[in-house]
Structures are given as C-alpha cells and as structure tokens.
mmCIF file of C-alpha atoms in Angstrom:
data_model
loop_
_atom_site.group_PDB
_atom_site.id
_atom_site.type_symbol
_atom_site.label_atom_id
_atom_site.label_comp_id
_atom_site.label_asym_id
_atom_site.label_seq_id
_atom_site.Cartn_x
_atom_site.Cartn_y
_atom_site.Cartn_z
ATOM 1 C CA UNK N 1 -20.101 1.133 -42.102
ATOM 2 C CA UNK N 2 -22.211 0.873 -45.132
ATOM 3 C CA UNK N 3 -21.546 3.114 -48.430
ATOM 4 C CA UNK N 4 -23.742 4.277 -50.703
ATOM 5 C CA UNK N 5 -23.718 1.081 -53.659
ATOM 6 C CA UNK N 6 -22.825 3.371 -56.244
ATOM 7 C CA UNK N 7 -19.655 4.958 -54.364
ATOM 8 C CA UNK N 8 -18.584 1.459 -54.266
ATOM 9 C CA UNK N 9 -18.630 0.767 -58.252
ATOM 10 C CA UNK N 10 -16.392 3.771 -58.260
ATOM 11 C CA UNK N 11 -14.074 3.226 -54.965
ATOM 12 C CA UNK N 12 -13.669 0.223 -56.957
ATOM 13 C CA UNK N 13 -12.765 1.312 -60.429
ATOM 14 C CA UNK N 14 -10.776 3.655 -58.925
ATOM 15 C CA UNK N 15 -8.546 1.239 -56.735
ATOM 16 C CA UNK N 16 -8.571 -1.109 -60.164
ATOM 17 C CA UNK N 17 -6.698 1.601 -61.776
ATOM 18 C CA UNK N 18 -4.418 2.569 -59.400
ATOM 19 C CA UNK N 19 -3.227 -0.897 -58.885
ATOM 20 C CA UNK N 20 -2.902 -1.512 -62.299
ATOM 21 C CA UNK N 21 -0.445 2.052 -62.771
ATOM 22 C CA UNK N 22 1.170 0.356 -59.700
ATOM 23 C CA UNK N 23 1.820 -3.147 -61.014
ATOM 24 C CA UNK N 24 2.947 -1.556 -64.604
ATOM 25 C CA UNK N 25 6.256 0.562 -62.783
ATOM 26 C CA UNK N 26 8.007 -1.982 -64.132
ATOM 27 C CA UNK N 27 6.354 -2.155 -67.733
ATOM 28 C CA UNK N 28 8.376 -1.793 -71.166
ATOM 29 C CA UNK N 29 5.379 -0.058 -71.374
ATOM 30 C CA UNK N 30 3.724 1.646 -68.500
ATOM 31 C CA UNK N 31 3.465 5.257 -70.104
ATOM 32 C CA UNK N 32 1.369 3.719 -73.019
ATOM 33 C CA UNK N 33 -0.403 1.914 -70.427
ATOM 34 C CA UNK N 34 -1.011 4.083 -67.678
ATOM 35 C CA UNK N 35 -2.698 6.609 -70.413
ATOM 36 C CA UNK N 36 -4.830 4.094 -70.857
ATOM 37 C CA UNK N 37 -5.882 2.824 -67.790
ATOM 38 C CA UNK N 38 -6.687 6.603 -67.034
ATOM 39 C CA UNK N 39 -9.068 6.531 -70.259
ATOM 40 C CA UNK N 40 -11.020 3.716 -69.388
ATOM 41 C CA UNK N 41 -11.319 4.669 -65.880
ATOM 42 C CA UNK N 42 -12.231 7.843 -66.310
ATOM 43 C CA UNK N 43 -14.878 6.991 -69.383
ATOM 44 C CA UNK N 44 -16.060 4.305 -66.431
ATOM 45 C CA UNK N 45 -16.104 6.897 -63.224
ATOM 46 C CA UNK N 46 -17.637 9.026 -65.531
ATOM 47 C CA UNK N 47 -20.692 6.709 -66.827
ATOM 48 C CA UNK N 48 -21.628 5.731 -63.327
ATOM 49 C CA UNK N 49 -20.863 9.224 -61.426
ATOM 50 C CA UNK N 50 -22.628 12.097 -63.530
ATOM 51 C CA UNK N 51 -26.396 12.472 -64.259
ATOM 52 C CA UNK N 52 -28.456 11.645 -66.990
ATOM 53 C CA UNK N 53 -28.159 12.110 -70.202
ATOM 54 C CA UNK N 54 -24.521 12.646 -69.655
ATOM 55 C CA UNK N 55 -23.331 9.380 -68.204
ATOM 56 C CA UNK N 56 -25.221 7.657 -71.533
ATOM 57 C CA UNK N 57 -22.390 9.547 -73.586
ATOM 58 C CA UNK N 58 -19.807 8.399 -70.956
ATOM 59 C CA UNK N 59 -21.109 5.032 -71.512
ATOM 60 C CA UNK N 60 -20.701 4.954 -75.168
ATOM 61 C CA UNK N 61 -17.048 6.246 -74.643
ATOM 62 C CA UNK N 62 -16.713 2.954 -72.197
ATOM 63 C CA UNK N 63 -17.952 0.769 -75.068
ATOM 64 C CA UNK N 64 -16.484 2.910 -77.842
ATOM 65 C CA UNK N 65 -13.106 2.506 -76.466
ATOM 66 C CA UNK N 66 -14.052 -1.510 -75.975
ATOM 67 C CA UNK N 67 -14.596 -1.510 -79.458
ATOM 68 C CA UNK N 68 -11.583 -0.311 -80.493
ATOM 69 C CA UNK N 69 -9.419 -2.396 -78.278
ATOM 70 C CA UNK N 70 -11.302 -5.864 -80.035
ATOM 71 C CA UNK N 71 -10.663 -4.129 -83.381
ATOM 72 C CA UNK N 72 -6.723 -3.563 -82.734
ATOM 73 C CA UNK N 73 -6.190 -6.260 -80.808
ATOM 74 C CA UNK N 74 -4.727 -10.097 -82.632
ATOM 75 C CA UNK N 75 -7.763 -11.807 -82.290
ATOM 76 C CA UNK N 76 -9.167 -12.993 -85.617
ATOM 77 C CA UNK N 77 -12.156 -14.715 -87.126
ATOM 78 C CA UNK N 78 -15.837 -15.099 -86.359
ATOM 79 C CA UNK N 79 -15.988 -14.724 -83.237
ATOM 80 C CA UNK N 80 -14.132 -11.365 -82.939
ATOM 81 C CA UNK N 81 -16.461 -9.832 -85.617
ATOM 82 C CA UNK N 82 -19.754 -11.320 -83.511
ATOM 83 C CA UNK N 83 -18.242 -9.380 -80.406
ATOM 84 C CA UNK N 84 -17.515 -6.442 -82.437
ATOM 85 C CA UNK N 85 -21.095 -6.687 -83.914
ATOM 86 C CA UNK N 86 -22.129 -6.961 -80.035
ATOM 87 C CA UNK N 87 -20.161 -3.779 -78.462
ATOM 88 C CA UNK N 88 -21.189 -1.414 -81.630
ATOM 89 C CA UNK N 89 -25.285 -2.912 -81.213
ATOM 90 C CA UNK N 90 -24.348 -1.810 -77.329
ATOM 91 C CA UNK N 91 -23.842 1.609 -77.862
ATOM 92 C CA UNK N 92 -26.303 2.565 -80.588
ATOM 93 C CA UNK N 93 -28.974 1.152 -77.902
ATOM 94 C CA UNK N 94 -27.174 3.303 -75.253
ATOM 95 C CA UNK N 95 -28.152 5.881 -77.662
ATOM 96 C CA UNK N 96 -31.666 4.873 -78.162
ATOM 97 C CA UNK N 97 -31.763 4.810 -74.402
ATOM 98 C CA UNK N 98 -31.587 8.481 -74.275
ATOM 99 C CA UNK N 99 -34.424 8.851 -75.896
ATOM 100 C CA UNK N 100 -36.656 6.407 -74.369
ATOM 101 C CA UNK N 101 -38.394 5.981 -71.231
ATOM 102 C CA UNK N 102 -40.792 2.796 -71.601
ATOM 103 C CA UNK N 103 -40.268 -0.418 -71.198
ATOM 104 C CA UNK N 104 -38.170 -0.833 -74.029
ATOM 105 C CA UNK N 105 -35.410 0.995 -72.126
ATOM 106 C CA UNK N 106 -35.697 -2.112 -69.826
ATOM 107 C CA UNK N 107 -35.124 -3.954 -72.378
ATOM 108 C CA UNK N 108 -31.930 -1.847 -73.617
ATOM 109 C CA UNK N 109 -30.570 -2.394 -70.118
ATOM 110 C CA UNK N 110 -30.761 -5.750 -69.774
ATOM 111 C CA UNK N 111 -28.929 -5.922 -72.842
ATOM 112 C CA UNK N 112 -26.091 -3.882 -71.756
ATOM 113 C CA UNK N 113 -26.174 -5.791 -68.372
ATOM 114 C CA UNK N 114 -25.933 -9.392 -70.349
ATOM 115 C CA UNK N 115 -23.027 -7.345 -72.102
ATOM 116 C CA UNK N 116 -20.890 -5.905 -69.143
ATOM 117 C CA UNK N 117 -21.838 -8.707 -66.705
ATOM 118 C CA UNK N 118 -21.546 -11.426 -69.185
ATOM 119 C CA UNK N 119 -24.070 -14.010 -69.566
ATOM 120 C CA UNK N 120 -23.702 -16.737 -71.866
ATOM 121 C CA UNK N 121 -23.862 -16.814 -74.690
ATOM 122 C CA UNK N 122 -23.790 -13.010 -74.305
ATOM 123 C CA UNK N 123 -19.859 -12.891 -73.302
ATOM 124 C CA UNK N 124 -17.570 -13.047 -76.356
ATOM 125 C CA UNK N 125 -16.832 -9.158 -75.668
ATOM 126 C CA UNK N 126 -15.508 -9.766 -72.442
ATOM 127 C CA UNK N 127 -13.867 -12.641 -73.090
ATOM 128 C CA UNK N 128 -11.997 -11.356 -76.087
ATOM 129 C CA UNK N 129 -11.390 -8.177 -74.446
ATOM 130 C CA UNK N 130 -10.271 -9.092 -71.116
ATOM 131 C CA UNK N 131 -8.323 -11.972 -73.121
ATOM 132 C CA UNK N 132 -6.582 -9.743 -75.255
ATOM 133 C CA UNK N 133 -5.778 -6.341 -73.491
ATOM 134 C CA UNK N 134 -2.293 -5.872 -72.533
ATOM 135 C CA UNK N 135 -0.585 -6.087 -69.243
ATOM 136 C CA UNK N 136 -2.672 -4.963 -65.974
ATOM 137 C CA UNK N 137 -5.221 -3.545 -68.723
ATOM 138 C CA UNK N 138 -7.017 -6.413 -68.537
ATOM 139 C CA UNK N 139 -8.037 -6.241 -65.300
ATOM 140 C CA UNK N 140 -8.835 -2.778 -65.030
ATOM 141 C CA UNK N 141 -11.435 -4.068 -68.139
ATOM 142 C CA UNK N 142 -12.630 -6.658 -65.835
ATOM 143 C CA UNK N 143 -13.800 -4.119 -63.012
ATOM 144 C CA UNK N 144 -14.672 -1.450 -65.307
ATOM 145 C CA UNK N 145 -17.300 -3.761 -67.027
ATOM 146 C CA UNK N 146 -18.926 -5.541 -63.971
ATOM 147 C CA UNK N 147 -19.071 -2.395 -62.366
ATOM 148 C CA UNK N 148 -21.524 -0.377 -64.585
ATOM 149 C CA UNK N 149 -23.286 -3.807 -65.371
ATOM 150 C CA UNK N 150 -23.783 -3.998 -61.808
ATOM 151 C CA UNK N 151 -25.127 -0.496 -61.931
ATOM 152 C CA UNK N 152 -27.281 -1.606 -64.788
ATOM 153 C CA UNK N 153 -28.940 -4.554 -63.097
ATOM 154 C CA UNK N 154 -29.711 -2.673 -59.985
ATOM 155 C CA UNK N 155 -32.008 -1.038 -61.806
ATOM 156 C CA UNK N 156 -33.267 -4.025 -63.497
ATOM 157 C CA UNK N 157 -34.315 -6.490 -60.324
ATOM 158 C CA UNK N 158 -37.842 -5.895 -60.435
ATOM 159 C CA UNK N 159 -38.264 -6.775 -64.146
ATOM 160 C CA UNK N 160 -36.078 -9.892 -63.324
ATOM 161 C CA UNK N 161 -37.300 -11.256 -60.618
ATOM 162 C CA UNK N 162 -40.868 -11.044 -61.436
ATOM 163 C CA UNK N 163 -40.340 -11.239 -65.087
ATOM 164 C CA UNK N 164 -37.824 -13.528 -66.437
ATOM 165 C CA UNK N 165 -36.758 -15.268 -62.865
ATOM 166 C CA UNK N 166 -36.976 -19.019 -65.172
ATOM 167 C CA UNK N 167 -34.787 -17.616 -68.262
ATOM 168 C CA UNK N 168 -32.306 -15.769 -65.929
ATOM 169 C CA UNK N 169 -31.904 -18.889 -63.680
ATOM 170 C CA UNK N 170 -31.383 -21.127 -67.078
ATOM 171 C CA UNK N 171 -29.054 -18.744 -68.736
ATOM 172 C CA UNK N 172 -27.177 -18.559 -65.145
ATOM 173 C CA UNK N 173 -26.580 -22.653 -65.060
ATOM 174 C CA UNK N 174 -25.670 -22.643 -68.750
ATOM 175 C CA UNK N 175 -23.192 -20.375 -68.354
ATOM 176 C CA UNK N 176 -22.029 -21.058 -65.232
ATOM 177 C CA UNK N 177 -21.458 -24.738 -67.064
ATOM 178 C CA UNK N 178 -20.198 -23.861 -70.203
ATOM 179 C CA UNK N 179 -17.507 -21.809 -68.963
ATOM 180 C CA UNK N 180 -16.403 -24.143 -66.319
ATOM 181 C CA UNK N 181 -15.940 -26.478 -68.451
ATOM 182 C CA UNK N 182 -13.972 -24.030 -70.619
ATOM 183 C CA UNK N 183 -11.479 -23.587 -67.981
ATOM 184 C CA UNK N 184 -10.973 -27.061 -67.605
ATOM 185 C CA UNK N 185 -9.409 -27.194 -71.386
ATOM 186 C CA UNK N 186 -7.263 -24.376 -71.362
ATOM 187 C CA UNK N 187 -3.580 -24.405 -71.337
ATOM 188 C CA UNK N 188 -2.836 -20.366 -70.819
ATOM 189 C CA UNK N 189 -3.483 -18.414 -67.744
ATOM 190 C CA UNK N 190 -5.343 -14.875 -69.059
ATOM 191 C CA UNK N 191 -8.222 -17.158 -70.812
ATOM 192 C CA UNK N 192 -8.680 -19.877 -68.126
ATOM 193 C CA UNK N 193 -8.855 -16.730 -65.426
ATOM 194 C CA UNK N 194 -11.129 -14.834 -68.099
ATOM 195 C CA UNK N 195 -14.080 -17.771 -67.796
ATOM 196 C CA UNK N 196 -13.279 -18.184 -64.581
ATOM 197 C CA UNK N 197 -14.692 -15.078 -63.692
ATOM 198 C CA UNK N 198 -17.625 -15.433 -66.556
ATOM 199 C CA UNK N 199 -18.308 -18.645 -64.460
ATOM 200 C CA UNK N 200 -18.407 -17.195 -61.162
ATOM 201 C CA UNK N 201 -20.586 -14.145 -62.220
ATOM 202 C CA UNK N 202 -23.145 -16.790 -62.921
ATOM 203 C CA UNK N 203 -23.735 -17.050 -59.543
ATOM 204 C CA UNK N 204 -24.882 -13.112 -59.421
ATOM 205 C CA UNK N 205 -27.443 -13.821 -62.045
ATOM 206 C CA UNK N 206 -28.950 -16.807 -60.577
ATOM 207 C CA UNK N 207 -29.037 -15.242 -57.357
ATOM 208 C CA UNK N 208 -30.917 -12.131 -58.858
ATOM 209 C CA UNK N 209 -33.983 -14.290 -59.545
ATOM 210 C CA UNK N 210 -34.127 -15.618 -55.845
ATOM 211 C CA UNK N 211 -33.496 -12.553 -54.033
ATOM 212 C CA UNK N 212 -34.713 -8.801 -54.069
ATOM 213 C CA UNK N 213 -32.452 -5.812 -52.877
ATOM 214 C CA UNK N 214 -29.982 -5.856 -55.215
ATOM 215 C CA UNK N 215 -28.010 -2.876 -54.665
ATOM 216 C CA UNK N 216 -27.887 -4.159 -51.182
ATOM 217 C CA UNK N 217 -26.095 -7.892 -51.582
ATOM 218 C CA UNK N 218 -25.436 -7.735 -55.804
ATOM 219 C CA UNK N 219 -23.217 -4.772 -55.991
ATOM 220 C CA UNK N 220 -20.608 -5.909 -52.883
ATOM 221 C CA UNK N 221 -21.099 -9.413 -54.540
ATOM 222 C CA UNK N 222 -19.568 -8.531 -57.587
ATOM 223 C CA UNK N 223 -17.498 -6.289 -56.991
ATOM 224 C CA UNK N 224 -15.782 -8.864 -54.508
ATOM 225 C CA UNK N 225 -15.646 -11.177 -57.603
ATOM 226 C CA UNK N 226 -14.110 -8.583 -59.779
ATOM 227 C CA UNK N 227 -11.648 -7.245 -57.143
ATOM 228 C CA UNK N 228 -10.454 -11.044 -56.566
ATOM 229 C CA UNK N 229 -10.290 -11.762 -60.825
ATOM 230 C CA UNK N 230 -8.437 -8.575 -61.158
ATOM 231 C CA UNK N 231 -5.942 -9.246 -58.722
ATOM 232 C CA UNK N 232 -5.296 -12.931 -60.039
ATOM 233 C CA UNK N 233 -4.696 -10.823 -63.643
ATOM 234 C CA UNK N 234 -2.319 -8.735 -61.893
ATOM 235 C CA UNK N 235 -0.760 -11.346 -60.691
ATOM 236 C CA UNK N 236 -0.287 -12.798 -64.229
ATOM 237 C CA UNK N 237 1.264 -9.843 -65.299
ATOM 238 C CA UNK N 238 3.753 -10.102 -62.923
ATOM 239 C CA UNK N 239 4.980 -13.480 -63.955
ATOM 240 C CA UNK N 240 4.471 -12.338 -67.480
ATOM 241 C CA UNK N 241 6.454 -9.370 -67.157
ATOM 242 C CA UNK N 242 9.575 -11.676 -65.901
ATOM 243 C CA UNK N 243 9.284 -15.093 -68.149
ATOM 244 C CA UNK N 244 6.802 -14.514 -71.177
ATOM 245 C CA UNK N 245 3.904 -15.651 -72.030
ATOM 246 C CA UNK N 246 4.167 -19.058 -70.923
ATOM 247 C CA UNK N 247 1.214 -22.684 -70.998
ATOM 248 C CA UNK N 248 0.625 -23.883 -67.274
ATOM 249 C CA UNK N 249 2.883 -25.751 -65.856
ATOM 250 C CA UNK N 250 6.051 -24.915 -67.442
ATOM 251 C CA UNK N 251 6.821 -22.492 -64.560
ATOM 252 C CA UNK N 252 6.549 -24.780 -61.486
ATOM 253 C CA UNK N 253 7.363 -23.643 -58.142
ATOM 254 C CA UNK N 254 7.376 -19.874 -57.835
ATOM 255 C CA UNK N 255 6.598 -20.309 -54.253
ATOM 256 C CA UNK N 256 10.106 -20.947 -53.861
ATOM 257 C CA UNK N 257 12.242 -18.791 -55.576
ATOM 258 C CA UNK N 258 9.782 -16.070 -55.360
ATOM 259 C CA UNK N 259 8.178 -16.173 -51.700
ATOM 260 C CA UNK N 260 5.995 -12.537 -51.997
ATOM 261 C CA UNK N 261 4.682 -13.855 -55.292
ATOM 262 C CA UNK N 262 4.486 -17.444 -53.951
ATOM 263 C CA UNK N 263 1.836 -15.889 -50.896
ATOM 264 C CA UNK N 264 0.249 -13.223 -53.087
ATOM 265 C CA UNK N 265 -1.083 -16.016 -55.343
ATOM 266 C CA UNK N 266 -1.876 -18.540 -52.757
ATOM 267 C CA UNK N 267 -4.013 -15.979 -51.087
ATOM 268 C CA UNK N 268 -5.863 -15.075 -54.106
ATOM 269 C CA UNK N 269 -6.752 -18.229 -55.873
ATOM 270 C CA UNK N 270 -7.851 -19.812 -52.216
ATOM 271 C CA UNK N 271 -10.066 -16.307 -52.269
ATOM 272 C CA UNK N 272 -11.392 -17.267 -55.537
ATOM 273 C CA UNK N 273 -11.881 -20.761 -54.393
ATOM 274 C CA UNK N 274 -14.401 -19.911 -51.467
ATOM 275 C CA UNK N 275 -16.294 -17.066 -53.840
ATOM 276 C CA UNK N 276 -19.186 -19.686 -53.822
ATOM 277 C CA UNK N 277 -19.675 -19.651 -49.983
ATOM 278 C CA UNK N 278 -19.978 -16.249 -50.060
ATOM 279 C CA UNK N 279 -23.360 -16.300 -51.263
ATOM 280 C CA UNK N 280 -24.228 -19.184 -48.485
ATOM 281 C CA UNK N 281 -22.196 -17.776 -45.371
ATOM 282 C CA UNK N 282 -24.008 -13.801 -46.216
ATOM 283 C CA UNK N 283 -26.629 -14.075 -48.432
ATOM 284 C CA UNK N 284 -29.177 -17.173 -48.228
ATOM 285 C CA UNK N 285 -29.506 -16.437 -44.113
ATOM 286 C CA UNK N 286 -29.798 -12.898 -44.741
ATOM 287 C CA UNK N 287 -31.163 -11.982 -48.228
ATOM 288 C CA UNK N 288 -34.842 -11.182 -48.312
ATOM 289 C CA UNK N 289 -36.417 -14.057 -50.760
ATOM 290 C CA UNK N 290 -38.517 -13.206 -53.568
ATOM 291 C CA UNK N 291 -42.080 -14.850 -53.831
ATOM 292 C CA UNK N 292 -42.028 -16.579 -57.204
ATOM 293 C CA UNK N 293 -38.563 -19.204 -56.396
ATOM 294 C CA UNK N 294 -39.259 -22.662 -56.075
ATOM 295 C CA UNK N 295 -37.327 -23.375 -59.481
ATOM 296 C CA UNK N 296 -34.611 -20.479 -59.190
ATOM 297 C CA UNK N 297 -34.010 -21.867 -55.522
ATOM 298 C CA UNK N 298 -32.720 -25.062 -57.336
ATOM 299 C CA UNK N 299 -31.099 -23.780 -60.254
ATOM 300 C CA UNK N 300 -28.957 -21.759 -57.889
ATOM 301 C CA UNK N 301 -28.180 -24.083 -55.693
ATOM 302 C CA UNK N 302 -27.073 -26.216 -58.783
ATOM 303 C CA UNK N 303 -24.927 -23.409 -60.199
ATOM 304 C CA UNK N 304 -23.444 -22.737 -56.882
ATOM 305 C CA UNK N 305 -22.117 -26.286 -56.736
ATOM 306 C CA UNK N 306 -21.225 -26.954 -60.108
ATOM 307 C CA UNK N 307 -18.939 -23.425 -59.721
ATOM 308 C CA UNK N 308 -17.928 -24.291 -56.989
ATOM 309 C CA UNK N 309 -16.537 -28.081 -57.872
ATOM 310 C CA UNK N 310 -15.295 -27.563 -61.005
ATOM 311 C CA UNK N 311 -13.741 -24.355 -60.001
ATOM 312 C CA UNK N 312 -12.052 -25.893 -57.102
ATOM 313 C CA UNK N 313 -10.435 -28.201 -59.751
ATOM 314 C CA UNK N 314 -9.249 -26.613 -62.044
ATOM 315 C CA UNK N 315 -8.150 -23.355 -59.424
ATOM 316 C CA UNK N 316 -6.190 -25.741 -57.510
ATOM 317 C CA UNK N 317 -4.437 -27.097 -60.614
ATOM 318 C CA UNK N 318 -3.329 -24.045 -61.517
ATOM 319 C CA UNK N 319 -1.927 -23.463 -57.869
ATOM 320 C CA UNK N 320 -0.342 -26.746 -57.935
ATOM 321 C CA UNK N 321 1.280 -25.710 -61.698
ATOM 322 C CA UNK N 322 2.468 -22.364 -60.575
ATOM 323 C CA UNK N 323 3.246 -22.077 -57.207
ATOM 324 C CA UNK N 324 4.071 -25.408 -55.934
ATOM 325 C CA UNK N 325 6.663 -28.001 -57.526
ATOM 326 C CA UNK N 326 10.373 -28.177 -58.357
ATOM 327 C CA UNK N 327 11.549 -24.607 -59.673
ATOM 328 C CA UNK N 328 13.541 -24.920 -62.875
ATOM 329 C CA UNK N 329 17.250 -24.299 -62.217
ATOM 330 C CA UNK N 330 17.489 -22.669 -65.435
ATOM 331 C CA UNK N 331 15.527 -19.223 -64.868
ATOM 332 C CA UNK N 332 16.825 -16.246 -63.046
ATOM 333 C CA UNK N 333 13.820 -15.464 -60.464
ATOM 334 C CA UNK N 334 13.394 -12.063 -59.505
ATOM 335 C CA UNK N 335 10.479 -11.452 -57.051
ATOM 336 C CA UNK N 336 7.676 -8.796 -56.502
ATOM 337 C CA UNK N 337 8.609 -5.341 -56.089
ATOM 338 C CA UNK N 338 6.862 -2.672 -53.430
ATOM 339 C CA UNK N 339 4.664 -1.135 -55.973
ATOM 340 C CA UNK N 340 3.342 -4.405 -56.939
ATOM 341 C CA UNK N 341 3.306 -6.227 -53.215
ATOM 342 C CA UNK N 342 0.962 -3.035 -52.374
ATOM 343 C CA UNK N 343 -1.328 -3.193 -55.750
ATOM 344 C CA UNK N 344 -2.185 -7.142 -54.784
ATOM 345 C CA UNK N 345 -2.451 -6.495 -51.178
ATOM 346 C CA UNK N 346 -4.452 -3.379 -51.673
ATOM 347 C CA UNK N 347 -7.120 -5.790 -54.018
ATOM 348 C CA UNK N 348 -6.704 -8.438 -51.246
ATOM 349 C CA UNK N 349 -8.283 -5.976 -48.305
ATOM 350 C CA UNK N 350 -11.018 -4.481 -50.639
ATOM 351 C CA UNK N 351 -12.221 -7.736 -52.010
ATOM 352 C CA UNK N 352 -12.304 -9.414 -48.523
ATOM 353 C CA UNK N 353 -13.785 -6.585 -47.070
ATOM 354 C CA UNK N 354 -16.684 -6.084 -49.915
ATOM 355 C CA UNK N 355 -17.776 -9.992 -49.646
ATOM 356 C CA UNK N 356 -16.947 -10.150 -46.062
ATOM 357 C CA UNK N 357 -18.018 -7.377 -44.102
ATOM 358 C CA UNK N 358 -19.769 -4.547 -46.545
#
C-alpha cells in the first residue's frame, strides 16, 4: 500500500505527538506539556497540510515557536545566539518566499531544508533545540523538523542533483563525521542521541545527489530515522522521569529490574544500529541513479560506512551502559507503564514499517 508522501510527514507528526501526550501521563508536568506538543504539532500539520501562501505563515509559527524555545531555554553563549540568529534569518526568508517565485526561492528552500534537516555546519538549531526541550518535547521537535525539511527537499532534488550533487555529497561526509565523532565524547544521553540523528540524516543528503525520486525513497527514509530517534528520546524520558538526569553509565542494568524498558530499548537502539542498511537492502538495488555520480557514488558509500561504524560503537556502548550490567541495589526500579509500553511500540511498527515496507 503506498500513501501519498505528504500524508506520511503528517501520519507521522501526528503519531509523534500522540506518543509524546502518551509517554508524559506520568509527567510533573504533562498539562504544560501536552499544550505544547499540541502547538507545535499543529503549527507543523498545519505548514505541510494547507495551501500556499498559508502554510508559509504556518511555517513561520513552526520556527517562531523554535525560536522561542532556544530563547527560554538554559543554554547560553555563542552558540545559542548563532542558532537564534539562524531560526529568526529562517523565517524572514519564509517570508520573502511568499513573495518570490524565481530561483531565489530555491535558494530560500534549501536554506530552510539545511535548517530543519540539519546539515553541518547548518545544525546548531536542532541541536540546541532538540537538546534542550523538555521531556517527550524533544522528540516531537525531532519529527516536526525533518518532516517539513523533508517536504522542503522534495521539492528541491532537481536543483541538487544536477546542481550542487559535489557540495551536497561534501557537506553530507562532513557532517556525517563531525557529528559521529561528537557522539563519541559525550557523557549525557539527550545530546549523544541529538547528533546521532544529525549523523544519520547525513546519509539522506548524500543519497539525494545519487538518486532522483525523492518523494519516493527520501520521505519514508527519514521519516524512519526520525520515528526511530524519537522513540530512543522517549525512551530517555522514561528513565529520566524515574532517576534524573543522570551521565552514562551510572544506571547499569535496567534490563533487569525493568524488563519492558530493558526490550523497548534493545529494540530501538539495534533499529538505529541497522539505519545504514536501509539505504543498501531498499535503495541502491532499487533507486533510479542520477547521471552525473561517479564522485557522490563514493562519498556515499564513505558516509554510509563511517555512520555506520562509528555509530555501531558508540550505540552499542550506550546499550551496554544502560541496559546491560549489574543494577545498583540502591534504586527503587519501577518499570514502564501501558501508556508508555504503547507510545514506544506504536514508534517501533511505524518506523519499521516506513524503512521496511513503505
């Protein structure tokens, strides 16, 4: 059964955001949180669902809200005024955009889609934001901004892959690099999961300078890497909601004490473990190639394996930190309720079926 790409971006928002109401019944703070979750989805369903002009507005509410979130949120210094500067040069572009139907609206979107389906070193707004927004938030972000960058570069893979296939493919394998590497030196969950999925998105943009038919292999792509991400956030939360914010590896063995927790999270980081084969078990046998690849066709298969290594490292440390081990005989365990069992299973089915079978 195939569904029209854009009904996906929002099946998917939508099941972001219900998860994330489901995984906060337990919140301090779910009423503050569920009213927000049902903001950002709805300035997100909104942005991708209704025509144009409107969804520009709808757009700027996405990225107005984004904006507000970094400004409120503890992050300080340089880097949080650069993203700042980046989300509020966003949205008066968005606005331009109205306005403008030449090629320097194709510029404005690629832009946006270096923005929402970050590109180093294009990606301090997501990181920050993703890194900073409270409870299941943060993965409801995570959807949210792949999917309307994913509805941005579907528009955009003509101009890519005939006219910046080298840059894309260099910026891809930088990225996909940089924030690798990043993961490998972090010591807290939210940011090492936060370039984890910056890394693995790297893939989508090398990939979009090898093959055409975006909307076709690029949407259920990425969506299948935000669906995954999102649930790992959940996850997070979930453990964060019982202990604290807490380094890795001073919670061994949840597996133990907590058994549904324990399988959730072994199912989801060995998910985002074989993310690069997706690519190779659906998409190089099947994807129509462009004509101008004999560089990209490298640089992909280079990002693909570096993602893919590296990620397998330092994803399997973190399973080895968390799950497995000696629990500490010191910490009442309490394990995962219905509501959030069914949120994690509920990301589990989607994301396997979007890579897998869409």
């Amino acid at each position: 059964m195939n569904i029209d790409p854009t009904s996906l971006l929002a099946f998917a928002i939508i099941l972001s955001a219900t998860c994330a109401i489901l995984a906060q019944h337990h919140s301090k703070h779910s009423t503050t949180a569920s009213v927000e979750i049902l903001a950002v989805s709805g300035l997100g369903l909104g942005a991708l669902l209704t025509p144009l002009p409107i969804n520009k507005y709808f757009l700027v509410g996405v990225l107005g809200y984004a904006s507000y979130s970094l400004f409120k949120s503890h992050c300080t210094g340089t880097l949080k005024t650069i993203s700042l500067a980046q989300v509020i040069l966003a949205i008066l572009l968005t606005l331009v955009s109205i306005f403008t139907e030449n090629e320097l609206a194709m510029f404005i979107g690629l832009f946006l889609a270096v923005t929402l389906v970050p590109l180093f070193p294009f990606h301090m707004p997501f990181a920050f934001l993703v890194g900073s927004a409270p409870g299941t938030v943060s993965g409801l972000w995570t959807t949210v901004f792949l999917a309307l960058g994913l509805a941005e570069l579907s528009k955009l893979q003509t101009f890519l892959v005939e006219g910046l296939p080298a840059v894309t493919s260099l910026l891809a394998l930088g990225s996909a690099l940089y924030c690798s590497f990043k993961c490998l030196g972090q010591s807290q969950i939210r940011p090492l999961l936060t370039y984890a999925t910056i890394a693995q998105i790297s893939m989508l943009w090398g990939l979009t300078a090898v093959f055409s038919t975006f909307p076709q292999w690029g949407i259920p792509f990425g969506i299948t890497i935000a669906l995954v991400m999102t649930g790992l956030l959940v996850t997070y939360h979930c453990v964060q909601q019982r202990f604290g914010t807490h380094a890795i590896g001073t919670l061994p063995g949840l597996a133990s004490p907590m058994p549904r927790l324990g399988a959730m999270l072994i199912i989801l980081i060995s998910i985002a473990m074989m993310l690069p084969i997706i690519p190779i078990l659906t998409g190089l046998t099947t994807m129509p190639t462009a004509n101008h690849q004999t560089v990209s066709l490298l640089i992909i298969s280079l990002i693909i394996l570096s993602v893919w290594m590296l990620g397998s490292w330092y994803f399997a440390h973190l399973l080895h930190q968390t799950a497995f081990g000696k629990a500490r005989p010191d910490i009442p365990y309490l394990d995962l309720k219905t509501a959030e069992i069914c949120s994690l299973a509920l990301l589990i089915v989607a994301a396997s079926y979007s890579g897998l079978f869409y």
